[in-house]
N, CA and C atoms as an extended XYZ file, in Angstrom:
324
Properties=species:S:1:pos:R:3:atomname:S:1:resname:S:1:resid:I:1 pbc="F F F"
N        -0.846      -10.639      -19.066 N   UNK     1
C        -0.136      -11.709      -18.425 CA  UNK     1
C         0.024      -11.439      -16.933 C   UNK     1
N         0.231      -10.120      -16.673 N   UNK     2
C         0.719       -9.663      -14.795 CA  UNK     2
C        -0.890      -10.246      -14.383 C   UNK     2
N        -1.915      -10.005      -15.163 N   UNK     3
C        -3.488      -10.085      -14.233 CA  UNK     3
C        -3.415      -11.738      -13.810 C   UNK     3
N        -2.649      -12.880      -14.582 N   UNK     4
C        -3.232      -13.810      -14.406 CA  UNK     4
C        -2.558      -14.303      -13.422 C   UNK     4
N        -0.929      -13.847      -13.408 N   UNK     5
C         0.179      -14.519      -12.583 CA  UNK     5
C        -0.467      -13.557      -11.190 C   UNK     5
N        -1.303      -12.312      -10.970 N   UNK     6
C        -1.756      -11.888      -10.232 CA  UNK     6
C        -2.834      -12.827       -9.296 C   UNK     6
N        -3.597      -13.428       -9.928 N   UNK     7
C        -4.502      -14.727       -9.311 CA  UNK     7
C        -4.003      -15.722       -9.193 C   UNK     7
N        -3.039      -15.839       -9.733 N   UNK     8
C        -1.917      -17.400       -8.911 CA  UNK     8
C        -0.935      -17.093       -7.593 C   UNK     8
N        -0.817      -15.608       -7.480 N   UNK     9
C         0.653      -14.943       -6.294 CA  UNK     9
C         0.244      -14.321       -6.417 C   UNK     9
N         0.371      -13.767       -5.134 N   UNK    10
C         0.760      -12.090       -4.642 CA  UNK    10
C         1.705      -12.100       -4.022 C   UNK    10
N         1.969      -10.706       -4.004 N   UNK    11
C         2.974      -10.396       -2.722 CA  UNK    11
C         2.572       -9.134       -1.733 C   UNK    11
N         2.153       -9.272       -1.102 N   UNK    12
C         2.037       -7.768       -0.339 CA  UNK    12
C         2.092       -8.246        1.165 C   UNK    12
N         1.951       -6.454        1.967 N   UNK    13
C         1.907       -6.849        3.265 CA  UNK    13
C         2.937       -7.741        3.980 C   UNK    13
N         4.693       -7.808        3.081 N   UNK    14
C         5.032       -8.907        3.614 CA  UNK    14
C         4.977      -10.141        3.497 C   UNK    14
N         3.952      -10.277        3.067 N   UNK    15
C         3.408      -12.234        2.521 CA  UNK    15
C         2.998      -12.369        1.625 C   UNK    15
N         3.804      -13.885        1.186 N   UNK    16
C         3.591      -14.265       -0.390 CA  UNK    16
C         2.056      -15.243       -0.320 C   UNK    16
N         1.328      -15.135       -1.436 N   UNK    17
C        -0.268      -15.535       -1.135 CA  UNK    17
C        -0.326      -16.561       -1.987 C   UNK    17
N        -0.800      -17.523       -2.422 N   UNK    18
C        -0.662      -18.697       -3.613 CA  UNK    18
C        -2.160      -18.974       -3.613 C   UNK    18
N        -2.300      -18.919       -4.906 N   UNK    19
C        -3.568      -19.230       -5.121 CA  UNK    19
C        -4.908      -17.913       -4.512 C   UNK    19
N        -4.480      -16.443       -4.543 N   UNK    20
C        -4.959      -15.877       -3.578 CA  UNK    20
C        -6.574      -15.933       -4.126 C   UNK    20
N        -7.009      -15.524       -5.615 N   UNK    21
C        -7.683      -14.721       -6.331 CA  UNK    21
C        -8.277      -15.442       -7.459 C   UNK    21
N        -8.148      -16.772       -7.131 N   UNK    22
C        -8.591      -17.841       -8.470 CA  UNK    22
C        -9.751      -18.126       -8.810 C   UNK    22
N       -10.514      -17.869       -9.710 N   UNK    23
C       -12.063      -17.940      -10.008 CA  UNK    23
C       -12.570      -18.876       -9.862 C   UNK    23
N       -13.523      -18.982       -9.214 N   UNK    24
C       -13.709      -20.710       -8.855 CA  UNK    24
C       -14.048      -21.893      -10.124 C   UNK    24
N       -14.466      -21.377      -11.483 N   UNK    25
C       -14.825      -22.101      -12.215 CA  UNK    25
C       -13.109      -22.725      -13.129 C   UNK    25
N       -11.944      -22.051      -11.887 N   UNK    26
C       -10.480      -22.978      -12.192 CA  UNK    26
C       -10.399      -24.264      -11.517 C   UNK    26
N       -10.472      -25.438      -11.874 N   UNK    27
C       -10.595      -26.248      -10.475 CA  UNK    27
C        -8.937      -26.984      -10.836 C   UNK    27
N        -8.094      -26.669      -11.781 N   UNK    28
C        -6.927      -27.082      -11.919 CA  UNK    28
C        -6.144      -26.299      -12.708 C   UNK    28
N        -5.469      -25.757      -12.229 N   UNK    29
C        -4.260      -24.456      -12.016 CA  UNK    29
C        -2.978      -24.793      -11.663 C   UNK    29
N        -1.958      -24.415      -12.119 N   UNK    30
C        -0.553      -24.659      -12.452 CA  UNK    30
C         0.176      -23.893      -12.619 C   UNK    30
N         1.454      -23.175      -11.736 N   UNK    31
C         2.624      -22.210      -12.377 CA  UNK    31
C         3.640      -23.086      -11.836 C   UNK    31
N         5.088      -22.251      -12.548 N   UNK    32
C         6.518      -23.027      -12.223 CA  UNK    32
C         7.141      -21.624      -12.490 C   UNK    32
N         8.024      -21.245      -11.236 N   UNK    33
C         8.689      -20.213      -11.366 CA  UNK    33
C         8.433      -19.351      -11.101 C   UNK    33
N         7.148      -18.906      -10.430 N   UNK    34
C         7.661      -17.302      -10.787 CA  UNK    34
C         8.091      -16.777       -9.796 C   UNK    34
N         8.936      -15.798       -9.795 N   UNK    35
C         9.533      -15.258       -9.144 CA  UNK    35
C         8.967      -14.135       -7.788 C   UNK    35
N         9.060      -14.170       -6.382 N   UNK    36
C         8.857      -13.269       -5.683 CA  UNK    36
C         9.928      -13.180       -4.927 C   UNK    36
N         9.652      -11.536       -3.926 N   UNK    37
C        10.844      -10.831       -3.053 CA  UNK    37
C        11.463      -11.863       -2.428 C   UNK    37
N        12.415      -10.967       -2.201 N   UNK    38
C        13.820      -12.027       -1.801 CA  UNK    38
C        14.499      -13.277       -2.333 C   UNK    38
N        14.473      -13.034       -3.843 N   UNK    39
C        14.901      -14.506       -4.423 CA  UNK    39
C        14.495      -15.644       -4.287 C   UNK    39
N        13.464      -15.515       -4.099 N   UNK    40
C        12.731      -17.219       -4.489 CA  UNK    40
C        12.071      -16.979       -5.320 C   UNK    40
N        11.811      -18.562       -6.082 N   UNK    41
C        10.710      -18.991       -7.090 CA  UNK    41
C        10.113      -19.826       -6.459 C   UNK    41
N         8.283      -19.324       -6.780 N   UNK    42
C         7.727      -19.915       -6.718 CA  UNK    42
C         6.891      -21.473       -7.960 C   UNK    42
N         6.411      -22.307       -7.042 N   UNK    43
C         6.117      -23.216       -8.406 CA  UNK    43
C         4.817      -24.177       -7.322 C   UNK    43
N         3.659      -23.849       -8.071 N   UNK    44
C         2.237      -24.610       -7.208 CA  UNK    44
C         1.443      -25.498       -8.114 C   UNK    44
N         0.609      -26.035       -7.310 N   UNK    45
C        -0.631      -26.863       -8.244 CA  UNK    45
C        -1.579      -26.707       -7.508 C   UNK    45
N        -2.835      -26.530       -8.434 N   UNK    46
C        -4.605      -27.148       -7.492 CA  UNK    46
C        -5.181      -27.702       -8.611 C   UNK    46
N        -5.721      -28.917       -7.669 N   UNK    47
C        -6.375      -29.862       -8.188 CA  UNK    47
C        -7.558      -29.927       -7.660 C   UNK    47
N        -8.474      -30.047       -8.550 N   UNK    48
C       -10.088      -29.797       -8.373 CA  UNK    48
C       -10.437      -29.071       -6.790 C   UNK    48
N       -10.049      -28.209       -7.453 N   UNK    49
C       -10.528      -27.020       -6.490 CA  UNK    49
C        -9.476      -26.687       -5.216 C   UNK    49
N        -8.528      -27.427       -5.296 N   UNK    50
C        -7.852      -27.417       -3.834 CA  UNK    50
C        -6.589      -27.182       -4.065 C   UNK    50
N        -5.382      -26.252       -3.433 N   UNK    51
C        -4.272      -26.375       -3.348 CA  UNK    51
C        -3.230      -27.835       -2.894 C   UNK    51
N        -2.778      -28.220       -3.966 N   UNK    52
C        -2.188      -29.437       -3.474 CA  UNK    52
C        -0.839      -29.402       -2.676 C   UNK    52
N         0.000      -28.382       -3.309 N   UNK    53
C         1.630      -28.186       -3.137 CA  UNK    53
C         1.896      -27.012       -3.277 C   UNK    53
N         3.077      -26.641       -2.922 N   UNK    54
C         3.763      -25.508       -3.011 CA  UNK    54
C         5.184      -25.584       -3.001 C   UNK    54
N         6.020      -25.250       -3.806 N   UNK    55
C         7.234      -25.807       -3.782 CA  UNK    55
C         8.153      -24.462       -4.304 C   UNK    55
N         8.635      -24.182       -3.309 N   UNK    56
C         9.775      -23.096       -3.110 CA  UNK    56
C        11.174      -23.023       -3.273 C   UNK    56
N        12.146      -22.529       -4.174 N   UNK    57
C        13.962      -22.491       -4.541 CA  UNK    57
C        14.346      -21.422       -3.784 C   UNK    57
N        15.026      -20.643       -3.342 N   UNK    58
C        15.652      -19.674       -2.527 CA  UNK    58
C        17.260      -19.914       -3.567 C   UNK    58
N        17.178      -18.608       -3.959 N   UNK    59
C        18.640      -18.174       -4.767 CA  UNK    59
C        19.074      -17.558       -4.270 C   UNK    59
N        18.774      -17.460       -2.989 N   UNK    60
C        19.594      -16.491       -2.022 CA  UNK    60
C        18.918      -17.149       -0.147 C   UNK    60
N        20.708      -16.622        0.619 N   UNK    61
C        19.852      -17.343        1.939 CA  UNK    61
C        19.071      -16.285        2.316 C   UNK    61
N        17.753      -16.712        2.833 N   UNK    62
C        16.826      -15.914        3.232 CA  UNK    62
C        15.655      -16.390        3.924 C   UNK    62
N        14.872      -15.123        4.260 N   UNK    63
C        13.245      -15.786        5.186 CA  UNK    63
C        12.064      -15.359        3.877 C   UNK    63
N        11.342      -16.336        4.086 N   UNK    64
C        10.061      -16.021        3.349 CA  UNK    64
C         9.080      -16.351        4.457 C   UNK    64
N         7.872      -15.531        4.139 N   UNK    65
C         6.622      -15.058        4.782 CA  UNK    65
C         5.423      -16.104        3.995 C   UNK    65
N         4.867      -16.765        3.858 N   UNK    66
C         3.793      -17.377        2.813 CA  UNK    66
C         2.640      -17.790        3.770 C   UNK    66
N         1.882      -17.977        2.583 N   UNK    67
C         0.397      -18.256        2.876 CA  UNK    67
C        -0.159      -19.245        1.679 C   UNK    67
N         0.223      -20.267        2.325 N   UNK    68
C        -0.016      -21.400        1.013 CA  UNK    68
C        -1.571      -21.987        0.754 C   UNK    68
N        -2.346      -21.526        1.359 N   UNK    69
C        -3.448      -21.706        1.460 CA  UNK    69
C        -3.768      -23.258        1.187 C   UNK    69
N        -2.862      -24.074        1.872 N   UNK    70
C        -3.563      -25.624        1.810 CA  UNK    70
C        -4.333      -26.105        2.566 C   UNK    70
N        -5.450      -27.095        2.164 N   UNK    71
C        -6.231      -27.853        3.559 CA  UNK    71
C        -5.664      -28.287        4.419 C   UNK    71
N        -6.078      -29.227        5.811 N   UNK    72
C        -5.410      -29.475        6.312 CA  UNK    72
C        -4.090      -29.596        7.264 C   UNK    72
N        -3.589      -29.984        7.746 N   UNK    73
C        -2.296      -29.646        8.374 CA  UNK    73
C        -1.240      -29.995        7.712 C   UNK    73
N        -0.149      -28.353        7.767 N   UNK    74
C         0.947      -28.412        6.902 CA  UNK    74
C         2.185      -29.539        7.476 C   UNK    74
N         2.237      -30.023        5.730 N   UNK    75
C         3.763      -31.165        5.968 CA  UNK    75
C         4.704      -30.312        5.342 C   UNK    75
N         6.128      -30.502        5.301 N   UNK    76
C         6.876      -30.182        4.616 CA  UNK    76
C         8.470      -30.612        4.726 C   UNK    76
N         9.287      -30.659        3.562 N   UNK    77
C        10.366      -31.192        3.546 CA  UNK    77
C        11.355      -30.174        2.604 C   UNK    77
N        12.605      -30.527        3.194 N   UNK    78
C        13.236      -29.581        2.311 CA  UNK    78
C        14.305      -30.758        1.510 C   UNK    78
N        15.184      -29.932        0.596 N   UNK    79
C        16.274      -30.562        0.394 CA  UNK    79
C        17.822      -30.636        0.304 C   UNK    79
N        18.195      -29.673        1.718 N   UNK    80
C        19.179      -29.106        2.269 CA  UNK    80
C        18.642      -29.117        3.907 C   UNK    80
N        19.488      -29.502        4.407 N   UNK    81
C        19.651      -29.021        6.219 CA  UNK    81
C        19.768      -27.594        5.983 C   UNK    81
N        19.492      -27.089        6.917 N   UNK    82
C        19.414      -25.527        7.328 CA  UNK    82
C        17.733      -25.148        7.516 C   UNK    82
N        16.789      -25.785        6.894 N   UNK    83
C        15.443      -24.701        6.360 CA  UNK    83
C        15.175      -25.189        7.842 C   UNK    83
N        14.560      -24.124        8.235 N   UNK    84
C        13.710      -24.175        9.501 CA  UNK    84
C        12.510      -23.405        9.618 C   UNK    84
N        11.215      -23.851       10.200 N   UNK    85
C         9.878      -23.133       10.452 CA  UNK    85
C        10.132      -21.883       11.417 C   UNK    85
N        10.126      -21.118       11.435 N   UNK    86
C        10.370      -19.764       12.399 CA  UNK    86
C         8.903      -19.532       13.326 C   UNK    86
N         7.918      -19.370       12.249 N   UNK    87
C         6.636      -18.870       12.953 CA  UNK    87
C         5.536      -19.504       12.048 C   UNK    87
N         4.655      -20.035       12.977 N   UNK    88
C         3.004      -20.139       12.236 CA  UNK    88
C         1.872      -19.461       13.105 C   UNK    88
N         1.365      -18.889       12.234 N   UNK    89
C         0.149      -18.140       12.540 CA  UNK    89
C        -1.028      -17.667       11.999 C   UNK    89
N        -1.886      -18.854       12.209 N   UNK    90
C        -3.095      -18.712       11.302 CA  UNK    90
C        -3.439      -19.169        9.848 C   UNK    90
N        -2.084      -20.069        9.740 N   UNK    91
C        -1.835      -20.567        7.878 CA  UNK    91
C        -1.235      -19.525        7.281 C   UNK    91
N        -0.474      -18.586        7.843 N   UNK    92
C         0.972      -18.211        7.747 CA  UNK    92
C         2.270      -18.653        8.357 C   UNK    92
N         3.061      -18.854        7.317 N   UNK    93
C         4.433      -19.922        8.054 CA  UNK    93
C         5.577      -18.804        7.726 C   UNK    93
N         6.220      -18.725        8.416 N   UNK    94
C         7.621      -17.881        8.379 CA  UNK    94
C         8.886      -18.871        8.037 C   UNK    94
N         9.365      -19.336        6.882 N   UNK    95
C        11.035      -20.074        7.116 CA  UNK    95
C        12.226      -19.528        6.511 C   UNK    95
N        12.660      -20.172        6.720 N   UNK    96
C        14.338      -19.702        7.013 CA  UNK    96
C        15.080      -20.672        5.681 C   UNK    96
N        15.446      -20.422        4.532 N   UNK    97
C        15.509      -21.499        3.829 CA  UNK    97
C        16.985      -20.800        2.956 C   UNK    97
N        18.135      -21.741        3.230 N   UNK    98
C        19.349      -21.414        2.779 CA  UNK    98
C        19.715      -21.417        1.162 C   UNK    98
N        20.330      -20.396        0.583 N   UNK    99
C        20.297      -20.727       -0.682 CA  UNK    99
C        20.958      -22.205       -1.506 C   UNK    99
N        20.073      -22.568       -2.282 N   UNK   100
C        20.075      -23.472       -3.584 CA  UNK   100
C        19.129      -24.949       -2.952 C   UNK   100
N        18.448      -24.393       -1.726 N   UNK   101
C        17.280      -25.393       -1.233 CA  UNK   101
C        16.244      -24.830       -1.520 C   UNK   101
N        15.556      -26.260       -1.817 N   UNK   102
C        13.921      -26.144       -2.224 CA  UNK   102
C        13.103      -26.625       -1.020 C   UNK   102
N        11.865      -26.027       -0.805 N   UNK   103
C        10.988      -26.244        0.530 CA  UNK   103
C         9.698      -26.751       -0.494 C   UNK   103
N         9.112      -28.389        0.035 N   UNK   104
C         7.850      -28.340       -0.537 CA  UNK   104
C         7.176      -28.117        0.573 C   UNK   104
N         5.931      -27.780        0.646 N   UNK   105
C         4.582      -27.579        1.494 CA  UNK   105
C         3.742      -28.186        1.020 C   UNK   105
N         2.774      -29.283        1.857 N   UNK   106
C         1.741      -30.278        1.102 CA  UNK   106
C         0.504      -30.020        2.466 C   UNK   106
N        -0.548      -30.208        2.084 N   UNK   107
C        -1.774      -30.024        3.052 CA  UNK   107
C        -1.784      -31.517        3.311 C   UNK   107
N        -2.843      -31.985        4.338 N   UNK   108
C        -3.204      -33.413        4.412 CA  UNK   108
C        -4.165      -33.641        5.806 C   UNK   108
């Protein structure tokens, strides 16, 4: 079970990875929950071949590091005031997301 939730997340280096390691013959892939550093859950989708979403809880106030690997240029919304973008660099986003808010991330 760790190998598969391993090709949906990582965590290393600081940054959470989504979708890092997925075999390409997955072209629609799905988790809810799982858990990485600093109290968040994670929860994603890809659809034929592509990362669609990424949708983040914070059970604690905190920063997360990610690499959502979506096409396009990142949208995103939260559902609490407070979350803020800190840093992007390279399709790494740094935010700031207060506990019992959720952050989605969508490509487009």
């Amino acid at each position: 079970m760790s190998s598969i939730q391993e090709l949906c997340l990582q965590y290393w280096n600081g940054t959470v990875r989504v979708f890092p390691a997925i075999p390409e013959g997955w072209q629609d892939v799905s988790f809810e929950h799982f858990r990485t550093d600093g109290a968040f859950l994670i929860s994603a989708e890809r659809k034929a071949g592509k990362n669609v979403h990424v949708r983040i809880f914070s059970e604690q106030d905190g920063q997360i590091k990610i690499k959502p690997n979506l096409d396009g240029r990142l949208s995103w919304k939260g559902t609490k005031k407070g979350i803020k973008l800190l840093e992007n660099q390279n399709g790494i986003y740094l935010f700031e997301i207060p506990k019992g808010a959720t952050l989605l991330l969508q490509g487009n």
